[in-house]
mmCIF file of C-alpha atoms in Angstrom:
data_model
loop_
_atom_site.group_PDB
_atom_site.id
_atom_site.type_symbol
_atom_site.label_atom_id
_atom_site.label_comp_id
_atom_site.label_asym_id
_atom_site.label_seq_id
_atom_site.Cartn_x
_atom_site.Cartn_y
_atom_site.Cartn_z
ATOM 1 C CA UNK A 127 -0.077 0.022 0.023
ATOM 2 C CA UNK A 128 2.812 2.400 0.706
ATOM 3 C CA UNK A 129 4.283 1.854 -2.766
ATOM 4 C CA UNK A 130 0.746 2.419 -4.366
ATOM 5 C CA UNK A 131 0.328 5.562 -2.448
ATOM 6 C CA UNK A 132 3.676 6.820 -3.523
ATOM 7 C CA UNK A 133 3.231 6.069 -7.215
ATOM 8 C CA UNK A 134 -0.275 7.746 -7.104
ATOM 9 C CA UNK A 135 1.126 10.961 -5.444
ATOM 10 C CA UNK A 136 4.534 11.249 -7.082
ATOM 11 C CA UNK A 137 3.266 12.652 -10.399
ATOM 12 C CA UNK A 138 1.381 15.469 -8.694
ATOM 13 C CA UNK A 139 4.554 16.309 -6.660
ATOM 14 C CA UNK A 140 6.602 16.388 -9.836
ATOM 15 C CA UNK A 141 4.119 18.704 -11.573
ATOM 16 C CA UNK A 142 4.083 21.061 -8.624
ATOM 17 C CA UNK A 143 8.008 21.094 -8.599
ATOM 18 C CA UNK A 144 7.884 22.396 -12.075
ATOM 19 C CA UNK A 145 5.343 25.231 -11.639
ATOM 20 C CA UNK A 146 6.510 28.934 -11.138
ATOM 21 C CA UNK A 147 6.563 30.234 -7.608
ATOM 22 C CA UNK A 148 3.489 32.351 -7.689
ATOM 23 C CA UNK A 149 1.358 29.307 -8.631
ATOM 24 C CA UNK A 150 3.131 27.126 -6.088
ATOM 25 C CA UNK A 151 2.260 29.607 -3.380
ATOM 26 C CA UNK A 152 -1.343 29.688 -4.393
ATOM 27 C CA UNK A 153 -1.400 25.940 -3.805
ATOM 28 C CA UNK A 154 0.349 26.505 -0.549
ATOM 29 C CA UNK A 155 -2.437 29.054 0.368
ATOM 30 C CA UNK A 156 -5.047 26.312 -0.522
ATOM 31 C CA UNK A 157 -3.342 23.706 1.688
ATOM 32 C CA UNK A 158 -3.237 26.331 4.458
ATOM 33 C CA UNK A 159 -6.962 26.895 4.326
ATOM 34 C CA UNK A 160 -7.734 23.192 4.411
ATOM 35 C CA UNK A 161 -5.166 22.598 7.016
ATOM 36 C CA UNK A 162 -6.070 25.409 9.438
ATOM 37 C CA UNK A 163 -9.738 25.955 8.959
ATOM 38 C CA UNK A 164 -11.160 22.515 7.705
ATOM 39 C CA UNK A 165 -8.798 19.941 9.298
ATOM 40 C CA UNK A 166 -7.629 22.138 12.188
ATOM 41 C CA UNK A 167 -4.331 20.351 12.169
ATOM 42 C CA UNK A 168 -2.727 20.527 15.683
ATOM 43 C CA UNK A 169 -4.523 23.946 16.198
ATOM 44 C CA UNK A 170 -4.696 23.250 19.999
ATOM 45 C CA UNK A 171 -1.121 22.133 20.189
ATOM 46 C CA UNK A 172 0.040 25.270 18.383
ATOM 47 C CA UNK A 173 -1.858 27.601 20.508
ATOM 48 C CA UNK A 174 -0.960 25.978 23.655
ATOM 49 C CA UNK A 175 2.686 26.078 22.805
ATOM 50 C CA UNK A 176 2.551 29.746 21.742
ATOM 51 C CA UNK A 177 0.695 30.579 24.942
ATOM 52 C CA UNK A 178 3.407 28.693 26.992
ATOM 53 C CA UNK A 179 6.252 30.533 25.157
ATOM 54 C CA UNK A 180 4.425 33.966 25.203
ATOM 55 C CA UNK A 181 2.059 34.064 28.260
ATOM 56 C CA UNK A 182 1.795 37.852 27.969
ATOM 57 C CA UNK A 183 0.429 37.777 24.507
ATOM 58 C CA UNK A 184 -3.436 38.263 24.084
ATOM 59 C CA UNK A 185 -5.687 35.400 22.675
ATOM 60 C CA UNK A 186 -5.987 37.495 19.476
ATOM 61 C CA UNK A 187 -2.330 37.687 18.918
ATOM 62 C CA UNK A 188 -1.844 33.900 19.806
ATOM 63 C CA UNK A 189 -4.537 33.084 17.206
ATOM 64 C CA UNK A 190 -2.788 35.487 14.612
ATOM 65 C CA UNK A 191 0.524 33.773 15.264
ATOM 66 C CA UNK A 192 -1.095 30.296 14.990
ATOM 67 C CA UNK A 193 -2.465 31.167 11.595
ATOM 68 C CA UNK A 194 0.784 32.718 10.389
ATOM 69 C CA UNK A 195 2.866 29.608 11.706
ATOM 70 C CA UNK A 196 0.401 27.139 9.999
ATOM 71 C CA UNK A 197 0.701 29.070 6.732
ATOM 72 C CA UNK A 198 4.418 29.053 7.105
ATOM 73 C CA UNK A 199 4.338 25.291 7.732
ATOM 74 C CA UNK A 200 2.500 24.870 4.451
ATOM 75 C CA UNK A 201 4.948 26.951 2.593
ATOM 76 C CA UNK A 202 7.971 24.915 4.055
ATOM 77 C CA UNK A 203 6.142 21.682 2.669
ATOM 78 C CA UNK A 204 5.574 23.216 -0.743
ATOM 79 C CA UNK A 205 9.058 24.722 -0.919
ATOM 80 C CA UNK A 206 10.496 21.288 -0.249
ATOM 81 C CA UNK A 207 8.424 19.773 -3.144
ATOM 82 C CA UNK A 208 9.427 22.758 -5.304
ATOM 83 C CA UNK A 209 13.231 22.139 -4.621
ATOM 84 C CA UNK A 210 12.724 18.823 -6.644
ATOM 85 C CA UNK A 211 12.535 20.999 -9.864
ATOM 86 C CA UNK A 212 14.858 23.992 -8.847
ATOM 87 C CA UNK A 213 18.358 24.494 -10.133
ATOM 88 C CA UNK A 214 21.280 24.969 -7.800
ATOM 89 C CA UNK A 215 21.454 28.594 -8.945
ATOM 90 C CA UNK A 216 17.872 29.317 -8.129
ATOM 91 C CA UNK A 217 17.976 27.855 -4.703
ATOM 92 C CA UNK A 218 21.369 29.539 -3.838
ATOM 93 C CA UNK A 219 19.681 32.968 -4.827
ATOM 94 C CA UNK A 220 16.720 32.136 -2.437
ATOM 95 C CA UNK A 221 18.755 30.782 0.510
ATOM 96 C CA UNK A 222 22.026 32.794 1.256
ATOM 97 C CA UNK A 223 24.633 32.705 3.928
ATOM 98 C CA UNK A 224 26.542 35.801 4.909
ATOM 99 C CA UNK A 225 29.610 34.294 6.520
ATOM 100 C CA UNK A 226 30.446 30.821 4.980
ATOM 101 C CA UNK A 227 34.197 31.792 5.459
ATOM 102 C CA UNK A 228 33.840 31.417 9.299
ATOM 103 C CA UNK A 229 33.177 27.670 8.956
ATOM 104 C CA UNK A 230 35.497 27.212 6.168
ATOM 105 C CA UNK A 231 38.295 28.391 8.342
ATOM 106 C CA UNK A 232 37.767 25.385 10.503
ATOM 107 C CA UNK A 233 37.632 23.325 7.407
ATOM 108 C CA UNK A 234 40.946 24.578 6.294
ATOM 109 C CA UNK A 235 42.322 23.518 9.583
ATOM 110 C CA UNK A 236 40.904 20.054 8.885
ATOM 111 C CA UNK A 237 38.645 20.048 12.002
ATOM 112 C CA UNK A 238 35.446 18.235 12.360
ATOM 113 C CA UNK A 239 32.629 20.523 13.268
ATOM 114 C CA UNK A 240 29.050 20.363 14.636
ATOM 115 C CA UNK A 241 26.398 22.703 13.296
ATOM 116 C CA UNK A 242 23.167 22.978 15.123
ATOM 117 C CA UNK A 243 19.826 24.753 14.168
ATOM 118 C CA UNK A 244 16.206 24.636 14.863
ATOM 119 C CA UNK A 245 12.832 24.323 13.135
ATOM 120 C CA UNK A 246 12.907 27.926 12.481
ATOM 121 C CA UNK A 247 12.331 29.540 9.081
ATOM 122 C CA UNK A 248 13.623 27.111 6.278
ATOM 123 C CA UNK A 249 15.177 24.203 7.915
ATOM 124 C CA UNK A 250 14.610 22.209 4.758
ATOM 125 C CA UNK A 251 16.531 24.376 2.452
ATOM 126 C CA UNK A 252 19.750 24.304 4.651
ATOM 127 C CA UNK A 253 21.127 21.713 2.182
ATOM 128 C CA UNK A 254 22.045 24.724 -0.052
ATOM 129 C CA UNK A 255 24.789 25.496 2.153
ATOM 130 C CA UNK A 256 26.497 22.344 1.376
ATOM 131 C CA UNK A 257 27.651 24.044 -1.945
ATOM 132 C CA UNK A 258 29.362 26.929 -0.239
ATOM 133 C CA UNK A 259 31.163 25.331 2.554
ATOM 134 C CA UNK A 260 34.374 23.197 2.310
ATOM 135 C CA UNK A 261 33.189 20.255 4.317
ATOM 136 C CA UNK A 262 31.846 16.765 3.656
ATOM 137 C CA UNK A 263 28.356 17.292 5.256
ATOM 138 C CA UNK A 264 26.425 14.627 7.135
ATOM 139 C CA UNK A 265 22.842 15.705 7.877
ATOM 140 C CA UNK A 266 20.997 13.885 10.851
ATOM 141 C CA UNK A 267 17.454 13.170 10.041
ATOM 142 C CA UNK A 268 14.336 11.292 11.290
ATOM 143 C CA UNK A 269 13.334 8.650 8.580
ATOM 144 C CA UNK A 270 9.740 8.444 7.569
ATOM 145 C CA UNK A 271 7.831 5.390 7.789
ATOM 146 C CA UNK A 272 6.936 5.134 4.131
ATOM 147 C CA UNK A 273 10.148 3.938 2.525
ATOM 148 C CA UNK A 274 9.229 5.297 -0.970
ATOM 149 C CA UNK A 275 8.528 8.783 0.423
ATOM 150 C CA UNK A 276 11.616 8.518 2.668
ATOM 151 C CA UNK A 277 13.850 7.866 -0.265
ATOM 152 C CA UNK A 278 12.270 10.741 -2.240
ATOM 153 C CA UNK A 279 13.012 13.138 0.790
ATOM 154 C CA UNK A 280 16.502 11.829 1.130
ATOM 155 C CA UNK A 281 17.146 12.321 -2.598
ATOM 156 C CA UNK A 282 15.943 15.850 -2.309
ATOM 157 C CA UNK A 283 18.207 16.716 0.688
ATOM 158 C CA UNK A 284 21.119 15.056 -0.991
ATOM 159 C CA UNK A 285 20.837 17.377 -4.025
ATOM 160 C CA UNK A 286 23.894 19.269 -2.835
ATOM 161 C CA UNK A 287 25.941 16.176 -2.081
ATOM 162 C CA UNK A 288 25.365 15.784 1.569
ATOM 163 C CA UNK A 289 24.998 12.275 3.217
ATOM 164 C CA UNK A 290 21.975 11.533 5.348
ATOM 165 C CA UNK A 291 22.344 9.786 8.741
ATOM 166 C CA UNK A 292 19.278 8.303 10.532
ATOM 167 C CA UNK A 293 18.785 9.900 14.036
ATOM 168 C CA UNK A 294 19.009 6.621 15.802
ATOM 169 C CA UNK A 295 22.451 5.968 14.373
ATOM 170 C CA UNK A 296 23.699 9.603 14.815
ATOM 171 C CA UNK A 297 25.527 9.469 17.934
ATOM 172 C CA UNK A 298 27.607 6.321 17.191
ATOM 173 C CA UNK A 299 28.158 7.516 13.595
ATOM 174 C CA UNK A 300 29.409 10.929 14.645
ATOM 175 C CA UNK A 301 31.604 9.435 17.214
ATOM 176 C CA UNK A 302 33.239 7.046 14.759
ATOM 177 C CA UNK A 303 33.430 9.795 11.995
ATOM 178 C CA UNK A 304 34.829 12.419 14.239
ATOM 179 C CA UNK A 305 37.980 10.349 14.795
ATOM 180 C CA UNK A 306 38.736 9.540 11.061
ATOM 181 C CA UNK A 307 37.611 12.723 8.975
ATOM 182 C CA UNK A 308 37.132 16.387 8.996
ATOM 183 C CA UNK A 309 33.297 16.597 8.332
ATOM 184 C CA UNK A 310 30.516 18.719 9.309
ATOM 185 C CA UNK A 311 27.602 17.154 11.173
ATOM 186 C CA UNK A 312 24.351 19.080 10.813
ATOM 187 C CA UNK A 313 21.684 18.513 13.382
ATOM 188 C CA UNK A 314 18.086 20.087 13.941
ATOM 189 C CA UNK A 315 18.770 20.044 17.569
ATOM 190 C CA UNK A 316 15.489 21.158 19.153
ATOM 191 C CA UNK A 317 13.904 17.676 18.729
ATOM 192 C CA UNK A 318 12.272 16.407 21.931
ATOM 193 C CA UNK A 319 12.640 12.792 23.287
ATOM 194 C CA UNK A 320 9.700 10.594 23.557
ATOM 195 C CA UNK A 321 7.705 10.859 26.808
ATOM 196 C CA UNK A 322 9.095 8.599 29.391
ATOM 197 C CA UNK A 323 12.546 8.393 27.717
ATOM 198 C CA UNK A 324 13.613 11.918 28.407
ATOM 199 C CA UNK A 325 16.688 12.373 30.746
ATOM 200 C CA UNK A 326 18.165 15.811 30.082
ATOM 201 C CA UNK A 327 16.186 19.055 30.801
ATOM 202 C CA UNK A 328 17.044 22.736 30.130
ATOM 203 C CA UNK A 329 14.917 25.723 30.027
ATOM 204 C CA UNK A 330 13.270 26.760 26.939
ATOM 205 C CA UNK A 331 11.154 29.921 27.156
ATOM 206 C CA UNK A 332 11.432 29.495 31.050
ATOM 207 C CA UNK A 333 9.952 25.951 30.941
ATOM 208 C CA UNK A 334 11.785 22.822 31.772
ATOM 209 C CA UNK A 335 12.231 21.087 28.337
ATOM 210 C CA UNK A 336 13.492 17.570 27.529
ATOM 211 C CA UNK A 337 16.524 17.750 25.143
ATOM 212 C CA UNK A 338 19.116 15.528 23.406
ATOM 213 C CA UNK A 339 22.726 16.012 24.539
ATOM 214 C CA UNK A 340 24.372 13.876 21.955
ATOM 215 C CA UNK A 341 25.913 16.601 19.893
ATOM 216 C CA UNK A 342 27.266 18.198 22.932
ATOM 217 C CA UNK A 343 28.846 14.863 24.040
ATOM 218 C CA UNK A 344 30.528 14.401 20.823
ATOM 219 C CA UNK A 345 31.919 17.889 20.714
ATOM 220 C CA UNK A 346 33.300 17.707 24.244
ATOM 221 C CA UNK A 347 34.695 14.268 23.677
ATOM 222 C CA UNK A 348 36.677 15.145 20.470
ATOM 223 C CA UNK A 349 37.219 18.798 20.918
ATOM 224 C CA UNK A 350 35.192 19.853 17.822
ATOM 225 C CA UNK A 351 34.008 23.373 17.185
ATOM 226 C CA UNK A 352 30.251 23.943 17.416
ATOM 227 C CA UNK A 353 28.241 26.576 15.561
ATOM 228 C CA UNK A 354 24.742 27.750 15.421
ATOM 229 C CA UNK A 355 23.006 28.415 12.243
ATOM 230 C CA UNK A 356 20.729 31.470 12.550
ATOM 231 C CA UNK A 357 18.025 31.353 9.814
ATOM 232 C CA UNK A 358 15.876 34.649 9.113
ATOM 233 C CA UNK A 359 12.991 34.697 6.704
ATOM 234 C CA UNK A 360 13.351 37.802 4.587
ATOM 235 C CA UNK A 361 10.140 37.357 2.679
ATOM 236 C CA UNK A 362 8.093 34.516 1.100
ATOM 237 C CA UNK A 363 10.597 32.034 -0.561
ATOM 238 C CA UNK A 364 13.666 34.133 0.554
ATOM 239 C CA UNK A 365 15.950 33.370 3.453
ATOM 240 C CA UNK A 366 19.346 34.616 4.846
ATOM 241 C CA UNK A 367 21.615 32.769 7.324
ATOM 242 C CA UNK A 368 24.706 33.350 9.281
ATOM 243 C CA UNK A 369 26.928 31.068 11.436
ATOM 244 C CA UNK A 370 27.307 31.925 15.110
ATOM 245 C CA UNK A 371 30.311 30.376 17.096
ATOM 246 C CA UNK A 372 29.085 28.482 20.236
ATOM 247 C CA UNK A 373 32.569 26.985 21.063
ATOM 248 C CA UNK A 374 35.796 26.862 19.156
ATOM 249 C CA UNK A 375 36.741 23.847 21.108
ATOM 250 C CA UNK A 376 34.044 21.678 22.620
ATOM 251 C CA UNK A 377 36.654 19.980 24.977
ATOM 252 C CA UNK A 378 37.162 23.398 26.666
ATOM 253 C CA UNK A 379 33.513 23.898 27.549
ATOM 254 C CA UNK A 380 31.644 23.147 30.823
ATOM 255 C CA UNK A 381 28.906 20.700 30.923
ATOM 256 C CA UNK A 382 25.636 22.004 29.501
ATOM 257 C CA UNK A 383 27.309 24.966 28.050
ATOM 258 C CA UNK A 384 26.810 23.858 24.373
ATOM 259 C CA UNK A 385 23.209 22.657 24.697
ATOM 260 C CA UNK A 386 22.217 25.683 26.858
ATOM 261 C CA UNK A 387 23.821 28.252 24.477
ATOM 262 C CA UNK A 388 22.196 26.615 21.516
ATOM 263 C CA UNK A 389 18.669 26.830 23.192
ATOM 264 C CA UNK A 390 19.364 30.544 24.272
ATOM 265 C CA UNK A 391 20.389 31.459 20.651
ATOM 266 C CA UNK A 392 17.234 29.641 19.241
ATOM 267 C CA UNK A 393 14.900 31.355 21.618
ATOM 268 C CA UNK A 394 16.312 34.829 20.727
ATOM 269 C CA UNK A 395 15.858 33.984 17.076
ATOM 270 C CA UNK A 396 12.340 32.739 17.638
ATOM 271 C CA UNK A 397 11.279 35.768 19.504
ATOM 272 C CA UNK A 398 12.176 37.961 16.622
ATOM 273 C CA UNK A 399 10.069 35.894 14.136
ATOM 274 C CA UNK A 400 7.774 33.721 16.214
ATOM 275 C CA UNK A 401 5.458 33.106 13.306
ATOM 276 C CA UNK A 402 8.212 31.019 11.525
ATOM 277 C CA UNK A 403 8.735 28.453 14.243
ATOM 278 C CA UNK A 404 7.393 24.954 14.100
ATOM 279 C CA UNK A 405 4.858 25.165 17.013
ATOM 280 C CA UNK A 406 2.979 22.125 15.867
ATOM 281 C CA UNK A 407 5.355 19.614 17.491
ATOM 282 C CA UNK A 408 4.824 18.890 21.207
ATOM 283 C CA UNK A 409 7.945 20.793 22.497
ATOM 284 C CA UNK A 410 6.923 20.155 26.084
ATOM 285 C CA UNK A 411 5.378 16.729 25.986
ATOM 286 C CA UNK A 412 7.904 15.343 28.522
ATOM 287 C CA UNK A 413 8.052 16.577 32.102
ATOM 288 C CA UNK A 414 10.516 16.038 34.763
ATOM 289 C CA UNK A 415 7.971 14.122 36.760
ATOM 290 C CA UNK A 416 6.913 11.807 33.860
ATOM 291 C CA UNK A 417 10.241 10.492 32.720
ATOM 292 C CA UNK A 418 11.331 7.004 33.906
ATOM 293 C CA UNK A 419 14.944 7.716 33.667
ATOM 294 C CA UNK A 420 17.348 9.323 36.136
ATOM 295 C CA UNK A 421 17.017 13.068 35.390
ATOM 296 C CA UNK A 422 19.873 15.349 34.819
ATOM 297 C CA UNK A 423 18.962 19.156 35.028
ATOM 298 C CA UNK A 424 20.866 21.953 33.472
ATOM 299 C CA UNK A 425 22.021 24.815 35.724
ATOM 300 C CA UNK A 426 19.428 27.037 33.886
ATOM 301 C CA UNK A 427 16.595 24.682 35.487
ATOM 302 C CA UNK A 428 18.295 24.461 38.833
ATOM 303 C CA UNK A 429 18.432 28.329 39.319
#
């Protein structure tokens, strides 16, 4: 059935990827209307997350942000499809980086590096940066259950020659690779562990939030630099980015410094453009009281 679904839908995706952007965004607007007003996709989750992050905002403002966030979510989905038919030149025009030389300096020194970013603005088009940085890029991702669609998504993301590594294999892969090659490991690092399996908690918008610390562990163990990729949405279909140094040598940082700094930088970025964050995922689904594992708290939580 999965294969049947793929072969039925793929021709539609292929056609959309070849349409001009004005028509593509009309399709996105249609999806938004269906998603928000008809289906009501995770509307309660989105509003609850926004209220948690911004308790001082009025109900009217929360609703406005929920609508804008859902519309942006539809844009991200349609832009991912559109990238199937886009040239590298077109994508590089729409997704730019102001300081790739900062990361390339570490590449010149043959140092492996960890790049962290969040579900903010265009996390799907970050693959464009593979063409302007002097690293072999390994992107950590969560595979889809449908193998055909997963292969399609992986193919899209490998357009600029990065390699994809499944999330469950990420820590062991990074550990082995960091010992043998100077590569860049790219992680969307604001994922939340499954409820009950959470162990590490830091503050995110003032609320204890379950996080993964694998990237920090690798950086501290192998002394790799760590950078944050700040992504800003300029206008519909256009984004600019810049790298921000979190640590030049992870081995010289204190416990929690890398993870806490990442979430602080991400929070600052979200505050500037809250409508472009993926509020539909359950960021605070795990609580300190619900986890079945020994809890480790960040100094930000302990204060």
